[in-house]
Tab-separated table of C-alpha atoms in Angstrom:
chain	number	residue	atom	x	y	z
O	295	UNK	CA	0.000	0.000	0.000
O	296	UNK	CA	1.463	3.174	-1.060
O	297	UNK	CA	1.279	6.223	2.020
O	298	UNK	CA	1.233	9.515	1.176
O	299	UNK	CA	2.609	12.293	3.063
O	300	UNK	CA	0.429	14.919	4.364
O	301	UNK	CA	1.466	18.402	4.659
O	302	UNK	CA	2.062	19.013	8.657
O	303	UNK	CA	0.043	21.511	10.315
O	304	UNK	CA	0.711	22.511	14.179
O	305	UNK	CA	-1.918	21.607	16.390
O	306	UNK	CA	-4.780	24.748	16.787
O	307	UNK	CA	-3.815	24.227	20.493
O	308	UNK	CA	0.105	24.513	20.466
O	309	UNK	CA	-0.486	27.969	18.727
O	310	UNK	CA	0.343	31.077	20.325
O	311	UNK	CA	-2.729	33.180	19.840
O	312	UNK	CA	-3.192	37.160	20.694
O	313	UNK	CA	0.530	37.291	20.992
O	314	UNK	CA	1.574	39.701	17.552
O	315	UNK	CA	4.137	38.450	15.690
O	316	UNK	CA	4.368	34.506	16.902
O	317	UNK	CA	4.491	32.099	14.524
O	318	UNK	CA	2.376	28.852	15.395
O	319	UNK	CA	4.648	26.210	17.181
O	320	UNK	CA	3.993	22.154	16.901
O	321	UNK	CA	5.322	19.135	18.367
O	322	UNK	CA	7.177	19.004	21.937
O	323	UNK	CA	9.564	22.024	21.728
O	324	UNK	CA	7.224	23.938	20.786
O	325	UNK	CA	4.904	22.949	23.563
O	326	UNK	CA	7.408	23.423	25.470
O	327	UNK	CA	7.988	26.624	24.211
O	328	UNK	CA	4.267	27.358	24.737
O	329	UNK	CA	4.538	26.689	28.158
O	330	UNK	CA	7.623	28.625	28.746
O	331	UNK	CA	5.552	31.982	27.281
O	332	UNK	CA	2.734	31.138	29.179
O	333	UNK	CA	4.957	31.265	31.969
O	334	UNK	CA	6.687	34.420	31.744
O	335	UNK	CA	3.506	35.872	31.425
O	336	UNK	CA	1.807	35.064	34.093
O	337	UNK	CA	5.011	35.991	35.949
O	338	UNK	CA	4.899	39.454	34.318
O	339	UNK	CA	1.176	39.741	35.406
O	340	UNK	CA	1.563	38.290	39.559
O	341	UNK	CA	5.062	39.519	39.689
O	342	UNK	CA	3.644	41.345	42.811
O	343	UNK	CA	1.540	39.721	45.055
O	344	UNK	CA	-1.279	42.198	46.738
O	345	UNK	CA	-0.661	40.291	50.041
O	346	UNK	CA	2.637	41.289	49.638
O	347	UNK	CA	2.232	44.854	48.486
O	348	UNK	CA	-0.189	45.592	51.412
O	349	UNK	CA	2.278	44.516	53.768
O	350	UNK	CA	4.740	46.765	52.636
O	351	UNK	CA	2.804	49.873	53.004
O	352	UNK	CA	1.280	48.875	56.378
O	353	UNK	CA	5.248	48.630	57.188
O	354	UNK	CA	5.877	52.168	55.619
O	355	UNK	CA	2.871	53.561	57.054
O	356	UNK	CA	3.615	51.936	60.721
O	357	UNK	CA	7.352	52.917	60.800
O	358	UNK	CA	8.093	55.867	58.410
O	359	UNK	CA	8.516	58.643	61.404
O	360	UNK	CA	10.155	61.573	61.297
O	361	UNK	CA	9.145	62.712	57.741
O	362	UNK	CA	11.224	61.230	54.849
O	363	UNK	CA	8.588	59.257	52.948
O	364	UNK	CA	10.469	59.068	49.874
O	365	UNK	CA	13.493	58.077	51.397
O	366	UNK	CA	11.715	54.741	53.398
O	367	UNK	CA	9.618	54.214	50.298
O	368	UNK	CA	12.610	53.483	48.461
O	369	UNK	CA	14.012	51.231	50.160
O	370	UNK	CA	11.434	49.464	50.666
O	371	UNK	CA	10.206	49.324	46.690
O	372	UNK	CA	13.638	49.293	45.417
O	373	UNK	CA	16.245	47.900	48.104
O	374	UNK	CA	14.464	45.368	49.874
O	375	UNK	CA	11.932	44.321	47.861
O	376	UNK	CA	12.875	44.993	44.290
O	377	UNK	CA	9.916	45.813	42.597
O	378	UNK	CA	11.494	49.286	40.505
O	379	UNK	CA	14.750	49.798	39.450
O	380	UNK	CA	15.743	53.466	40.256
O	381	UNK	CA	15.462	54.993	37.413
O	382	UNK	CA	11.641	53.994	37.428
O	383	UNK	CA	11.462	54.925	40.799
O	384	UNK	CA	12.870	58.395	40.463
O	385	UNK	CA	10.216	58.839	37.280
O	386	UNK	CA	7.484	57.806	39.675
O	387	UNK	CA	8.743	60.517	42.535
O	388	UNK	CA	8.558	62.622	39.896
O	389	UNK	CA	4.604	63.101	39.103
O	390	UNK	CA	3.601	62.063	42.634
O	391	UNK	CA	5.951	65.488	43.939
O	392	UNK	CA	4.363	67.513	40.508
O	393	UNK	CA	0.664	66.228	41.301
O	394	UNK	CA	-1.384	68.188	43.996
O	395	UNK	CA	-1.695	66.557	47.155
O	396	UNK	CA	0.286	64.740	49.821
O	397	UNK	CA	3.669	63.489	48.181
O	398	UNK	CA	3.834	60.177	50.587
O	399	UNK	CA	0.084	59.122	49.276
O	400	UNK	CA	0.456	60.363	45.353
O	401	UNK	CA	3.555	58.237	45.715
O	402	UNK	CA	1.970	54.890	47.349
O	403	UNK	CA	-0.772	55.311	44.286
O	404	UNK	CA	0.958	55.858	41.484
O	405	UNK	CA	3.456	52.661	42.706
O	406	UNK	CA	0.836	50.489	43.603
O	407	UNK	CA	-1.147	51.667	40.224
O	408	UNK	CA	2.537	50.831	38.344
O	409	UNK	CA	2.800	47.165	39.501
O	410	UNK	CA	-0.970	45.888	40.011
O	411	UNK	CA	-3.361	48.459	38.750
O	412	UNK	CA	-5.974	49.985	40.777
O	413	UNK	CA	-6.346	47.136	42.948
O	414	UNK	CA	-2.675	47.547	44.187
O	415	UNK	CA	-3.128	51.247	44.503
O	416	UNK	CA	-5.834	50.599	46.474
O	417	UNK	CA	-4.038	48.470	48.666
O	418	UNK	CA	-1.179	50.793	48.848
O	419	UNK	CA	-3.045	53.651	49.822
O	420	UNK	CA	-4.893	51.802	52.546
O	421	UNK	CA	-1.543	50.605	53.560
O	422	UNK	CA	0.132	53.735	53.743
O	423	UNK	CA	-2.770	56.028	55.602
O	424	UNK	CA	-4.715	53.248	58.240
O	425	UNK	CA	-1.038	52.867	60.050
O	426	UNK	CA	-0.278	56.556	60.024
O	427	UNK	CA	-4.438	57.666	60.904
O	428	UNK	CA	-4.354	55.158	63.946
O	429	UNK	CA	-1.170	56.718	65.367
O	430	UNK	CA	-2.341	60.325	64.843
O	431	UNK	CA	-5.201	59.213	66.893
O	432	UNK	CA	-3.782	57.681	69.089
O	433	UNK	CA	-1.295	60.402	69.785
O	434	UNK	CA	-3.863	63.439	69.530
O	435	UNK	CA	-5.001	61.329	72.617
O	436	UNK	CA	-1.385	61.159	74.631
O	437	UNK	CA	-0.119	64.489	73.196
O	438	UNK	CA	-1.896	66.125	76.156
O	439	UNK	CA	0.032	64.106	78.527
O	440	UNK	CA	3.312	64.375	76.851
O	441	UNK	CA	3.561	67.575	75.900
O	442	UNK	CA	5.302	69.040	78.940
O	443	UNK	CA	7.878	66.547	79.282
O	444	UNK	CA	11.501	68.148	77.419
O	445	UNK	CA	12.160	63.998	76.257
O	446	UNK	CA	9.186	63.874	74.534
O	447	UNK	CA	10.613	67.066	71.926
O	448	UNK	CA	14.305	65.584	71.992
O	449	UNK	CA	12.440	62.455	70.461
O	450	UNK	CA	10.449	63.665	67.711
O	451	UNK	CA	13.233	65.849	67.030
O	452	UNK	CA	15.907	62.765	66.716
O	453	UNK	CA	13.118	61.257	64.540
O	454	UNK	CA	12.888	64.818	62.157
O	455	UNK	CA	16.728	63.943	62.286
O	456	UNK	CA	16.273	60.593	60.421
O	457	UNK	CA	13.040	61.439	58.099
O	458	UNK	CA	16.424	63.955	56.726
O	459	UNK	CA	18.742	61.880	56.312
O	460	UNK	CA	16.532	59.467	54.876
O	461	UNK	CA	15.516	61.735	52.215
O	462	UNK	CA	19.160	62.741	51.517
O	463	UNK	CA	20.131	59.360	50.997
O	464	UNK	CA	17.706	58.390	48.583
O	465	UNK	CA	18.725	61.356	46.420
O	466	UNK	CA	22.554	60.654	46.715
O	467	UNK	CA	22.122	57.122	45.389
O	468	UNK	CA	19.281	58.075	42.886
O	469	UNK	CA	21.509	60.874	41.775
O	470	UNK	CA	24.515	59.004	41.197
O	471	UNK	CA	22.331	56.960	38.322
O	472	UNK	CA	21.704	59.750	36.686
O	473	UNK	CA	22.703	60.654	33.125
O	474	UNK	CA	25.278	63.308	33.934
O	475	UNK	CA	24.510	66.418	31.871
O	476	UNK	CA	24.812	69.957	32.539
O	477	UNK	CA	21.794	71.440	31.672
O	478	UNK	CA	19.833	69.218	34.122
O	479	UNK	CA	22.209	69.790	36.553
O	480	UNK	CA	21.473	73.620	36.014
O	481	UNK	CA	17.920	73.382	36.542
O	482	UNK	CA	17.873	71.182	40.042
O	483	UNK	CA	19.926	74.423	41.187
O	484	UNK	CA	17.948	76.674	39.982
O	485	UNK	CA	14.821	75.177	41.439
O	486	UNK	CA	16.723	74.685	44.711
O	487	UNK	CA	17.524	78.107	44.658
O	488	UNK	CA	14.419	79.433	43.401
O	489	UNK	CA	12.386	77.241	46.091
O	490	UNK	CA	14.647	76.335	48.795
O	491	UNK	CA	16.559	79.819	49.717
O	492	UNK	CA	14.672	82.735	47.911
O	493	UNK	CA	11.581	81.110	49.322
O	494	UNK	CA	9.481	81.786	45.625
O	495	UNK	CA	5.797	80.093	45.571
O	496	UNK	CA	6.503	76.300	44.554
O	497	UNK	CA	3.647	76.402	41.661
O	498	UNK	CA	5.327	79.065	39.840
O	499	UNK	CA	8.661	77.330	40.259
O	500	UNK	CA	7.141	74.046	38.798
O	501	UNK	CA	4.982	75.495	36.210
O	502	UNK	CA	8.410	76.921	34.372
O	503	UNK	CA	10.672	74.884	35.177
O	504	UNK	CA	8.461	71.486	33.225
O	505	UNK	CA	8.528	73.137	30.045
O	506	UNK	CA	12.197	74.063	30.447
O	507	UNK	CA	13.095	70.682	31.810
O	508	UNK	CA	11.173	69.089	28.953
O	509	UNK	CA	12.784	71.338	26.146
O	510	UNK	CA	16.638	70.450	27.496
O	511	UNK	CA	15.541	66.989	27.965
O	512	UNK	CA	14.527	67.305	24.268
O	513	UNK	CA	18.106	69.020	23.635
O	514	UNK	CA	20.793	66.240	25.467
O	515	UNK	CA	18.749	63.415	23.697
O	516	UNK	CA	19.171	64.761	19.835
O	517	UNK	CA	22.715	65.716	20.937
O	518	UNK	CA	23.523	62.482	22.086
O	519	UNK	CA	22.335	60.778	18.806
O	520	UNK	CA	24.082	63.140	16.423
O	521	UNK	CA	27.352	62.143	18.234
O	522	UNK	CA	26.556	58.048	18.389
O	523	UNK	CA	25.880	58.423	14.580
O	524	UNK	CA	28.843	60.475	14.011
């Protein structure tokens, strides 16, 4: 009996639909293969677990004293847990300090929005404000009580001390992964100067200093190119 060879097809179910630009896969590499995408997917998607992320702004919330949000957040987010790199967390910092409202909660949003949509920046803002709401009730109850004692002031000023060097640590080793360019370096100044020692309104400040920051940004990036393609 003669056999004929039929054309082989890959099985409808060891094809990699809604994924642009896959070719269909057959046989057991490419179920394999299948599986391995199917995988990293779901990875990418539960990379973060909301048990997880909850925890970690009931931590911030509970133990961030002393001012210095940013500071705790980021080594919470970036060192210890490793959910951002720095560069993404230093974009993030960015809107939540441009965007009206506390810094600390636009922050906890915008992260939790960033790694599990508005369910984890639900959970992150729950995390970050139940901690810090039963403490400020709980101390609006004491503060009564503690107020006239001198140790009471040496300890929330120690704790001011940290929230400072907190902050100033974050931006040394988010600074130092920078792209080193003068023109942004001009422009922090500026604003520091503007802001921190002339004491000029902050909305002013930032209203001028995006469309500036966004124009040199602009500037280094096409002058970068035109050297790496000359």
């Amino acid at each position: 009996m003669a056999w004929t060879s039929l054309p082989s097809t890959a099985h409808p179910s060891l094809t990699s639909p809604g994924i642009p630009g896959r070719a269909p896969i057959s046989g057991r590499q490419g179920r394999a293969e299948l599986d391995k995408r199917v995988d990293a997917h779901t990875k990418r998607e539960d990379a973060v677990p909301l048990s997880d992320l909850l925890i970690s702004f009931l931590r911030l919330g509970a133990s961030s004293f002393g001012g210095g949000m940013s500071g705790w957040t980021h080594r919470e987010i970036v060192e210890r847990r490793g959910w951002l790199d720095d560069d993404n967390f230093l974009k993030t910092l960015t809107i939540a300090q441009i965007l009206p409202g506390a810094n600390p909660v636009n922050l906890a949003v915008y992260i939790g929005l960033k790694l599990r949509g508005w369910t984890g920046a639900a959970l992150a803002f729950t995390g970050m404000l139940t901690p810090a709401l039963t403490v400020i009730l709980l101390m609006s109850f004491f503060y009564e009580k503690i107020n006239g004692y001198s140790e009471a002031h040496t300890v929330l000023r120690g704790l001011a001390c940290v929230g400072i060097a907190s902050s100033l640590t974050m931006g040394i080793k988010t600074g130092r992964r920078l792209h080193r360019h003068v023109v942004p370096i001009l422009i922090a100044i500026a604003v520091f100067v503007m802001v921190g020692l002339l004491r000029w309104p902050l909305v002013p400040v930032v209203a001028f200093s995006i469309p500036v920051s966004i124009i040199a940004a602009f500037f280094v990036k096409d002058k970068k190119e035109v050297q790496n393609h000359g």
